[in-house]
Tab-separated table of C-alpha atoms in Angstrom:
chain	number	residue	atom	x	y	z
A	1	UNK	CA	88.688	29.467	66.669
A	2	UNK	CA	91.077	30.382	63.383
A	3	UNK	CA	91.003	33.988	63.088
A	4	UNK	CA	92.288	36.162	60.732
A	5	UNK	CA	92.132	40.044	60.995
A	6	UNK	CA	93.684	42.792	58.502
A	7	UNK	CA	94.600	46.200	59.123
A	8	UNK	CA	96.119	48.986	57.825
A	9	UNK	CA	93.783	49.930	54.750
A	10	UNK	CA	93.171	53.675	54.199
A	11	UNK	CA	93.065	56.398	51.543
A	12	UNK	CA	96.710	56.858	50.058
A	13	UNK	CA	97.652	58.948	47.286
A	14	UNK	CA	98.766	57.602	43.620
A	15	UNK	CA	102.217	56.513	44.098
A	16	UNK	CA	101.567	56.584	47.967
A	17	UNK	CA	102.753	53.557	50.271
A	18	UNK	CA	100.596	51.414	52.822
A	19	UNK	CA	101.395	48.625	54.915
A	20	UNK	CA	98.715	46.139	55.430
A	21	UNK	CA	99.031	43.504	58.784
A	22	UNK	CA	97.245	40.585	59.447
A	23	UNK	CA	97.026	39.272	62.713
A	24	UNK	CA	96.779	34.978	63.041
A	25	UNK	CA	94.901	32.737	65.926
A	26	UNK	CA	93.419	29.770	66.583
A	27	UNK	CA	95.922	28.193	64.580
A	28	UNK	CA	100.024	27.776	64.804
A	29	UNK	CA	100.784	30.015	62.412
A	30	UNK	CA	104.416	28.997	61.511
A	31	UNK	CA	103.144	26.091	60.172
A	32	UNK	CA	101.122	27.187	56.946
A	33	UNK	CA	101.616	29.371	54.108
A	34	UNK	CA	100.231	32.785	53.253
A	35	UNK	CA	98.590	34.640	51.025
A	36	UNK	CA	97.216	37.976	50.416
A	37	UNK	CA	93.994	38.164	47.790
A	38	UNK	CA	92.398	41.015	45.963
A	39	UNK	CA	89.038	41.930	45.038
A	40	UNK	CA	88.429	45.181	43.383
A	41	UNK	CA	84.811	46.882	43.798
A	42	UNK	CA	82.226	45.007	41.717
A	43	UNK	CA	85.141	42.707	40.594
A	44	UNK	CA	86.582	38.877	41.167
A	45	UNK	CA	88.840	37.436	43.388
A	46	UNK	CA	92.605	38.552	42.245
A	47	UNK	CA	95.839	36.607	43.899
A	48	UNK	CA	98.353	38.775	45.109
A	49	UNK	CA	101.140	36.897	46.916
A	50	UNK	CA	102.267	34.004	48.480
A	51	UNK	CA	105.068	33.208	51.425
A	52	UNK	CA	106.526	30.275	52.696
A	53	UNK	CA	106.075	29.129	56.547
A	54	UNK	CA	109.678	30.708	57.337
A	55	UNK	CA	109.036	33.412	54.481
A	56	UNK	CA	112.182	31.505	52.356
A	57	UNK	CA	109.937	31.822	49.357
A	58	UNK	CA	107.634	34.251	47.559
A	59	UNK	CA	105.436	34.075	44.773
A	60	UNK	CA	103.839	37.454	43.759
A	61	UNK	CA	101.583	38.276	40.483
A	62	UNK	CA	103.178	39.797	37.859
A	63	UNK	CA	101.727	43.218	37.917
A	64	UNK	CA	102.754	44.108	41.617
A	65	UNK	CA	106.275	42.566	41.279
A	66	UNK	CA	108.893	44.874	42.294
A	67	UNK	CA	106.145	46.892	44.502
A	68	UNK	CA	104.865	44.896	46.945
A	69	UNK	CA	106.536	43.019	49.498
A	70	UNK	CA	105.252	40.358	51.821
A	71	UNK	CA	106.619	39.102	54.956
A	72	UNK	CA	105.662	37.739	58.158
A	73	UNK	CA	106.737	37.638	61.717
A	74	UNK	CA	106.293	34.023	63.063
A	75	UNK	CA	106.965	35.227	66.797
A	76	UNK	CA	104.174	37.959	66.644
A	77	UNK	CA	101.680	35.477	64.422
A	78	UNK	CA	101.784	38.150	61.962
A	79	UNK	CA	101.731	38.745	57.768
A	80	UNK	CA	102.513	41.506	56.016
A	81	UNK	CA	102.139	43.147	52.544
A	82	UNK	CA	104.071	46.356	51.793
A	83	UNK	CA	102.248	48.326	48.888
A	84	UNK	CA	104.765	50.935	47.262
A	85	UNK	CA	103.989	52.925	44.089
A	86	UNK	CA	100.096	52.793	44.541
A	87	UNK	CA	98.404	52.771	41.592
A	88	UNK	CA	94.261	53.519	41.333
A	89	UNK	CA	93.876	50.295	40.319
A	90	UNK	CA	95.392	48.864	43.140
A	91	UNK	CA	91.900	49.904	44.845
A	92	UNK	CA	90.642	46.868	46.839
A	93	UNK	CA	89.349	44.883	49.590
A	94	UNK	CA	92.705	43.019	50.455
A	95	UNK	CA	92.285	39.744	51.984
A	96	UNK	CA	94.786	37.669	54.453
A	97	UNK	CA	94.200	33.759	54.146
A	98	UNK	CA	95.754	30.790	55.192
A	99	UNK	CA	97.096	28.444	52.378
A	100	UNK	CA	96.478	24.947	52.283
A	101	UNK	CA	98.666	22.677	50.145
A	102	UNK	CA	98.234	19.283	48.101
A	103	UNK	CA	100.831	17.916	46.346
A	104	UNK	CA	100.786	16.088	42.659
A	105	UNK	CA	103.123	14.118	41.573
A	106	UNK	CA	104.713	17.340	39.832
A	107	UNK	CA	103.956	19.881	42.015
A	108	UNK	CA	102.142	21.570	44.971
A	109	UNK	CA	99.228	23.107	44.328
A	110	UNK	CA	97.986	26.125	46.513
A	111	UNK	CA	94.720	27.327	47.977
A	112	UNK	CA	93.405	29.096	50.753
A	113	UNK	CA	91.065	27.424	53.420
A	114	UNK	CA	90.585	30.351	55.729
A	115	UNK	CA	89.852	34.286	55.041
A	116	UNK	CA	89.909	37.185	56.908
A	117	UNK	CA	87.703	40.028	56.583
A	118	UNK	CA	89.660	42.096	54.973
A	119	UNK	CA	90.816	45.862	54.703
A	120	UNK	CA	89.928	48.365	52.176
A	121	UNK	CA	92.463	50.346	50.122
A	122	UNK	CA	91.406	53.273	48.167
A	123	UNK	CA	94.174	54.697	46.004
A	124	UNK	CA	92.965	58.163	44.958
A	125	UNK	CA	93.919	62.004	44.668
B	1	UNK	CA	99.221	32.860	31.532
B	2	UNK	CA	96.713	30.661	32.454
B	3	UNK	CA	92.873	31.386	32.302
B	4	UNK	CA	89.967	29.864	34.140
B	5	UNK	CA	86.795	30.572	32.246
B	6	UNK	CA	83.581	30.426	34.104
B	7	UNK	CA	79.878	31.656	33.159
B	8	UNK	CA	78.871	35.140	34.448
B	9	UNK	CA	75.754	33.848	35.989
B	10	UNK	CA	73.326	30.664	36.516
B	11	UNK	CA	69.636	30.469	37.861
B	12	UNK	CA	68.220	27.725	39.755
B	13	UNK	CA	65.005	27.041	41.400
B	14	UNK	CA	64.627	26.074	44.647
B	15	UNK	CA	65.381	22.360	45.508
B	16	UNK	CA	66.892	21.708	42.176
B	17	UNK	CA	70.213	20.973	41.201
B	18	UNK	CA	72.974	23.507	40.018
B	19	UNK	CA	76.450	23.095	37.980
B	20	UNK	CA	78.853	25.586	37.913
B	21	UNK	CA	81.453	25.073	35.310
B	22	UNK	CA	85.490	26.111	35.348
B	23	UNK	CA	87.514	25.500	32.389
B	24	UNK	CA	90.825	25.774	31.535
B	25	UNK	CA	93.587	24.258	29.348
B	26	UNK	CA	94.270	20.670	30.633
B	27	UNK	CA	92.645	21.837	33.777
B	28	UNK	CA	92.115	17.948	34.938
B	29	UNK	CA	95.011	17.710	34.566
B	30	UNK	CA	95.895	20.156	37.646
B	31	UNK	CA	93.303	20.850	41.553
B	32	UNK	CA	90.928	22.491	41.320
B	33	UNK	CA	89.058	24.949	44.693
B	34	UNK	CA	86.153	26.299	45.010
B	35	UNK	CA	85.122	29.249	46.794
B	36	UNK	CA	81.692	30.973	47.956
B	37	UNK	CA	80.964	34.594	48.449
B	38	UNK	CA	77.966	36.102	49.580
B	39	UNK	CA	77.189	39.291	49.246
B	40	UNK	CA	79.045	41.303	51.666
B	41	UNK	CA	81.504	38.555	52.899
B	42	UNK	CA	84.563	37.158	52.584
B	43	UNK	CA	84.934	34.290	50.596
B	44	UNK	CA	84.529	30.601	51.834
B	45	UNK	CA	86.432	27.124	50.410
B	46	UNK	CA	83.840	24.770	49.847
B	47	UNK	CA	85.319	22.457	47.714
B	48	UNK	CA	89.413	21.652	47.931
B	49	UNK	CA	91.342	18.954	45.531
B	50	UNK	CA	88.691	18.706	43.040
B	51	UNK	CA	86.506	17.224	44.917
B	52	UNK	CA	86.618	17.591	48.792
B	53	UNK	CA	84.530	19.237	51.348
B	54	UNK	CA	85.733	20.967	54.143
B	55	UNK	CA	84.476	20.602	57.480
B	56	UNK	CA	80.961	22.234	57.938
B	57	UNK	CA	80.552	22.741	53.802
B	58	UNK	CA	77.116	20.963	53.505
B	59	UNK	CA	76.943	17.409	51.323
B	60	UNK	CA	74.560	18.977	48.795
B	61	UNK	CA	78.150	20.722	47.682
B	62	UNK	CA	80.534	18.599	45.208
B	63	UNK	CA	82.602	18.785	42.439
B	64	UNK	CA	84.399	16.949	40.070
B	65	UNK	CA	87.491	17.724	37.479
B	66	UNK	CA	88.322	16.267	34.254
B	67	UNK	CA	89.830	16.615	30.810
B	68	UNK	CA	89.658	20.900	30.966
B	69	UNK	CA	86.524	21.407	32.681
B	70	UNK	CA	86.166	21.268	36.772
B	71	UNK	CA	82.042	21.500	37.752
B	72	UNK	CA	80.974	22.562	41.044
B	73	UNK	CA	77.235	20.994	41.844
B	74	UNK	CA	75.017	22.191	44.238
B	75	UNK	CA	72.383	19.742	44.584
B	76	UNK	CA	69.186	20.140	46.494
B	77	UNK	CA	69.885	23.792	46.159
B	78	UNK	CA	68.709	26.544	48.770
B	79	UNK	CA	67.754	30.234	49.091
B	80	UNK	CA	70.891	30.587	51.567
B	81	UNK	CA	73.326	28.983	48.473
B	82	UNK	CA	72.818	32.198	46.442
B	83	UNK	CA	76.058	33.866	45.872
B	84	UNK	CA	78.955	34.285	43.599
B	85	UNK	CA	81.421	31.162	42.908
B	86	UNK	CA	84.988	31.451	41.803
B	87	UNK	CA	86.782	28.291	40.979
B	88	UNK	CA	90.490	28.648	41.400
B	89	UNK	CA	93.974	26.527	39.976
B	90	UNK	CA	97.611	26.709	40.858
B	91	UNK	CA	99.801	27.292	37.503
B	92	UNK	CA	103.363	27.955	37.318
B	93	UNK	CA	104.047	29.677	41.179
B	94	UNK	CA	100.383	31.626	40.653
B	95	UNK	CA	97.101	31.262	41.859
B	96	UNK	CA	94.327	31.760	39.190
B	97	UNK	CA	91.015	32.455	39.929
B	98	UNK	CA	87.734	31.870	37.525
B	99	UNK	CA	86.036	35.116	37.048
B	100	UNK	CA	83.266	34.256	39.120
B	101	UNK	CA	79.505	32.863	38.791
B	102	UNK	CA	76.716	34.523	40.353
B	103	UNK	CA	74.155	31.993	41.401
B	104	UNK	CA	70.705	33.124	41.533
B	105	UNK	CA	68.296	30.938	43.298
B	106	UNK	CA	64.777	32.015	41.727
């Protein structure tokens, strides 16, 4: 079965750091894309970030560029998102998905075909 | 930046059929995905590349994409298809999401 399951999501202080993990199985993880995804309370779905299978390439959003960080660790089936600089609006159920790709004639185009859970992040004094 | 533009809510009855628009400039022009959320889950692909199910998605889900409107139609809808929809595109290295339709099945 394709599992995803995040962790790390806790109460963190305005301009606080977390670390969020997702752990992969069911699948071979070094073979897909990323992604982390965003939902704010009583909100829509929000994109965060996108990595490559062998994390060569990133795409983030523009309003958590130069503060978050994702990675992953292909040997431990693993993703990552470092938050730094944790604003209140950053508050959010943060979701881990696997990306599934089709390609135009121009491009790829990215989207995810399996979510985790998520883990809640609460950025408050 | 690009913007996907849905309606914040449709109604249905039972057994009836319901469309669920997404536009966006030229979106035909680009994929679009569809994803369901009940309330109190994570969200679920149910439509990929316009037009494709996933395995397990039900046939009564389908959708279509053209000149700068994508529709998701739930046909023969049921109680259990109440929830909110967010259509999503892939623009310039970003993922954009629709800001989401709640479907109410009355």
């Amino acid at each position: 079965e394709v599992q995803l399951v995040e962790s790390g999501g806790g109460l963190v202080q305005p301009g606080g750091s977390l670390r969020l993990s997702c752990a992969a199985s069911g699948f071979t993880f070094s073979s897909y894309w990323m992604s982390w995804v965003r939902q704010a309370p009583g909100k829509g779905l929000e994109w965060v970030a996108n990595i490559k299978q062998d994390g060569s390439e990133k795409y983030y959003v523009d309003f958590v560029k130069g503060r978050f960080t994702i990675s992953r660790d292909n040997a431990k089936n693993s993703l990552y998102l470092q938050m730094n600089s944790l604003r209140a609006e950053d508050t959010a159920v943060y979701y881990c998905a696997r990306v599934g790709t089709v390609a135009t004639i121009y491009y790829y185009n990215y989207y995810m075909d399996v979510w985790g859970k998520g883990t809640t992040v609460t950025v408050s004094s | 930046s690009y913007e996907l533009t849905q309606p914040p809510s449709v109604s249905v009855s039972p057994g009836q059929t319901a469309s669920i628009t997404c536009s966006g400039d030229k979106l035909g022009d680009k994929y679009a995905f569809w994803y369901q959320q009940r309330p109190g889950q994570s969200p679920l692909l149910v439509i990929y590349q316009d037009t494709k199910r996933p395995s397990g998605i039900p046939e009564r889900f389908s959708g279509s994409n053209s000149g700068n409107t994508a529709t998701l139609t739930i046909s023969g809808t049921q109680a259990m298809d109440e929830a909110d929809y967010y259509c999503q595109a892939w623009d310039s290295s970003t993922a954009v999401f629709g800001g989401g339709t709640k479907l109410t099945v009355l």
